Amino acid sequence: MATITIIGTGTMANAIGGVLANGGNSVAYVAHEQIGTARIEGDIVVLAVPYPALDGIVSAHADQLAGKTVVDITNPLDFTTFDSLVVPAGSSAAAELQAKLPASAVLKAFNTTFAATLVSGKVGDLTTTVLIAGDDAEAKQALKSAIEAGGLTAIDAGSLKRAHELEALGFLQLTLAAGEKISWTGGFGIIR
Amino acid sequence: MATITIIGTGTMANAIGGVLANGGNSVAYVAHEQIGTARIEGDIVVLAVPYPALDGIVSAHADQLAGKTVVDITNPLDFTTFDSLVVPAGSSAAAELQAKLPASAVLKAFNTTFAATLVSGKVGDLTTTVLIAGDDAEAKQALKSAIEAGGLTAIDAGSLKRAHELEALGFLQLTLAAGEKISWTGGFGIIR
């Protein structure tokens, strides 16, 4: 069982919190308006906020995040064009975050799973699979266990470099849904 | 019905040729050793070769490929490290190929479907889905129809810029299979 703080109270925050609470993990929430004043507890902190909100969390809470696992779920799209990401080519939001939080174990996860597939636990007939990338093997294993306890599948997708590919996948999936090629309850399922 | 030439006679060449022939399309093959001497016919030419072989085809056959649809299926991995692609960050093998073949309609396709899933037509219980990216809508529609006639699903995944994301997805899928997180008969299925 892990002690988890979720920053954010939106659709993704609730969907992720629901999975982790179902797994018997201890889950607390910090609302957006509490950023800067809340005390961030727990072993794992999920930043369930949009990409532009990351910097404010880093500024306010970098010290409290030191020594913790920090989970970045963002898809850093340029939402004005829906045609590119706003992070440098070849990099990722997660790699940028790790550079700003050198004393934390940053993981990329939950950016390739639509909220509805976390809530239902299914993508079509498949169990929803969360892909995790990061450089800290112990942190990845702890998050994987917490997710699996909640009834989903989790796969260690490799080092934090793979966050680039996970963000490309998340971006592609968003463009397919926005273009009505897939639904917001569907997307990429993983067959092992 | 489309007239299709497949350059290459390997596993992917045969798997793609099988799908397209099943759909009643006219399919001819050009073997690797015929590159430079063969006459390339057909409306659609599938370059079912590894990434390093593309330049030789361009050198030998750019004139014959003018006016045709050229399908790039490559995953331009650095196979010595299995940790990055060899194309510039933010670009793609398909975008590079389009720049070298300005008079052809270059499409990215078949790089996210393992050969076994093309042969069986299934990823798990799902119908195998081919994702297509390219800037020529008519060329995409013709390839989509040829694939669908062969019993698979095909999705227009957007402009040729999306080849970057398709190559990231293909790369990720290859690393997951090489790392035994998924099998070579599995991978990413698409639920609509």
Short mmCIF file of C-alpha atoms in Angstrom, two decimals, chain A residues 82-84 89-90 123-124 126 131 155-157 159 161-162 164-166 168-169 171-172 175-176 181-183 186-192, chain B residues 82-84 89-90 123-124 126 131 155-157 159 161-162 164-166 168-169 171-172 175-176 181-183 186-192:
data_model
loop_
_atom_site.label_atom_id
_atom_site.label_comp_id
_atom_site.label_asym_id
_atom_site.label_seq_id
_atom_site.Cartn_x
_atom_site.Cartn_y
_atom_site.Cartn_z
CA PHE A 82 -3.45 20.72 -32.03
CA ASP A 83 -0.54 20.00 -34.38
CA SER A 84 2.56 19.92 -32.17
CA ALA A 89 11.73 18.24 -30.14
CA GLY A 90 13.17 15.02 -28.79
CA VAL A 123 -10.52 -0.03 -23.20
CA GLY A 124 -13.08 -1.96 -25.21
CA LEU A 126 -9.21 -5.03 -22.69
CA LEU A 131 2.52 2.74 -19.31
CA ILE A 155 3.85 -1.88 -17.77
CA ASP A 156 7.34 -0.53 -17.14
CA ALA A 157 7.98 1.08 -20.54
CA SER A 159 13.77 4.83 -18.84
CA LYS A 161 13.83 8.86 -22.23
CA ARG A 162 10.77 6.85 -23.24
CA HIS A 164 9.16 11.20 -25.34
CA GLU A 165 7.45 8.24 -26.98
CA LEU A 166 4.68 8.13 -24.35
CA ALA A 168 3.96 11.18 -28.74
CA LEU A 169 1.48 8.34 -28.17
CA PHE A 171 -0.61 13.32 -28.47
CA LEU A 172 -1.52 10.96 -31.33
CA THR A 175 -5.62 14.00 -32.19
CA LEU A 176 -7.42 10.78 -33.21
CA LYS A 181 -11.38 8.62 -35.57
CA ILE A 182 -11.71 7.05 -32.11
CA SER A 183 -13.96 7.82 -29.14
CA GLY A 186 -11.45 4.03 -26.69
CA GLY A 187 -7.91 4.53 -27.88
CA PHE A 188 -4.83 2.38 -27.74
CA GLY A 189 -5.24 -0.89 -25.90
CA ILE A 190 -2.29 -3.15 -25.22
CA ILE A 191 -2.31 -6.84 -26.05
CA ARG A 192 0.49 -8.81 -24.43
CA PHE B 82 17.70 0.26 -29.15
CA ASP B 83 17.38 3.56 -27.26
CA SER B 84 16.80 6.19 -29.97
CA ALA B 89 14.55 14.82 -33.31
CA GLY B 90 11.09 16.01 -34.28
CA VAL B 123 -4.13 -8.13 -32.47
CA GLY B 124 -5.60 -10.24 -29.71
CA LEU B 126 -9.18 -6.89 -32.27
CA LEU B 131 -2.46 3.93 -39.16
CA ILE B 155 -7.31 5.00 -40.03
CA ASP B 156 -6.19 8.29 -41.53
CA ALA B 157 -3.99 9.54 -38.68
CA SER B 159 -0.76 14.87 -42.09
CA LYS B 161 3.83 15.52 -39.58
CA ARG B 162 2.10 12.72 -37.66
CA HIS B 164 6.82 11.49 -36.16
CA GLU B 165 4.26 10.15 -33.71
CA LEU B 166 3.72 6.94 -35.71
CA ALA B 168 7.55 7.02 -31.90
CA LEU B 169 4.72 4.50 -31.47
CA PHE B 171 9.71 2.46 -31.72
CA LEU B 172 7.96 2.12 -28.35
CA THR B 175 11.19 -1.77 -27.34
CA LEU B 176 8.27 -3.33 -25.43
CA LYS B 181 6.69 -6.75 -22.02
CA ILE B 182 4.50 -7.71 -24.99
CA SER B 183 4.76 -10.48 -27.57
CA GLY B 186 0.52 -8.45 -29.69
CA GLY B 187 1.15 -4.75 -29.31
CA PHE B 188 -1.06 -1.71 -29.60
CA GLY B 189 -4.61 -2.42 -30.69
CA ILE B 190 -7.02 0.37 -31.47
CA ILE B 191 -10.49 0.54 -29.97
CA ARG B 192 -12.80 3.02 -31.69
#
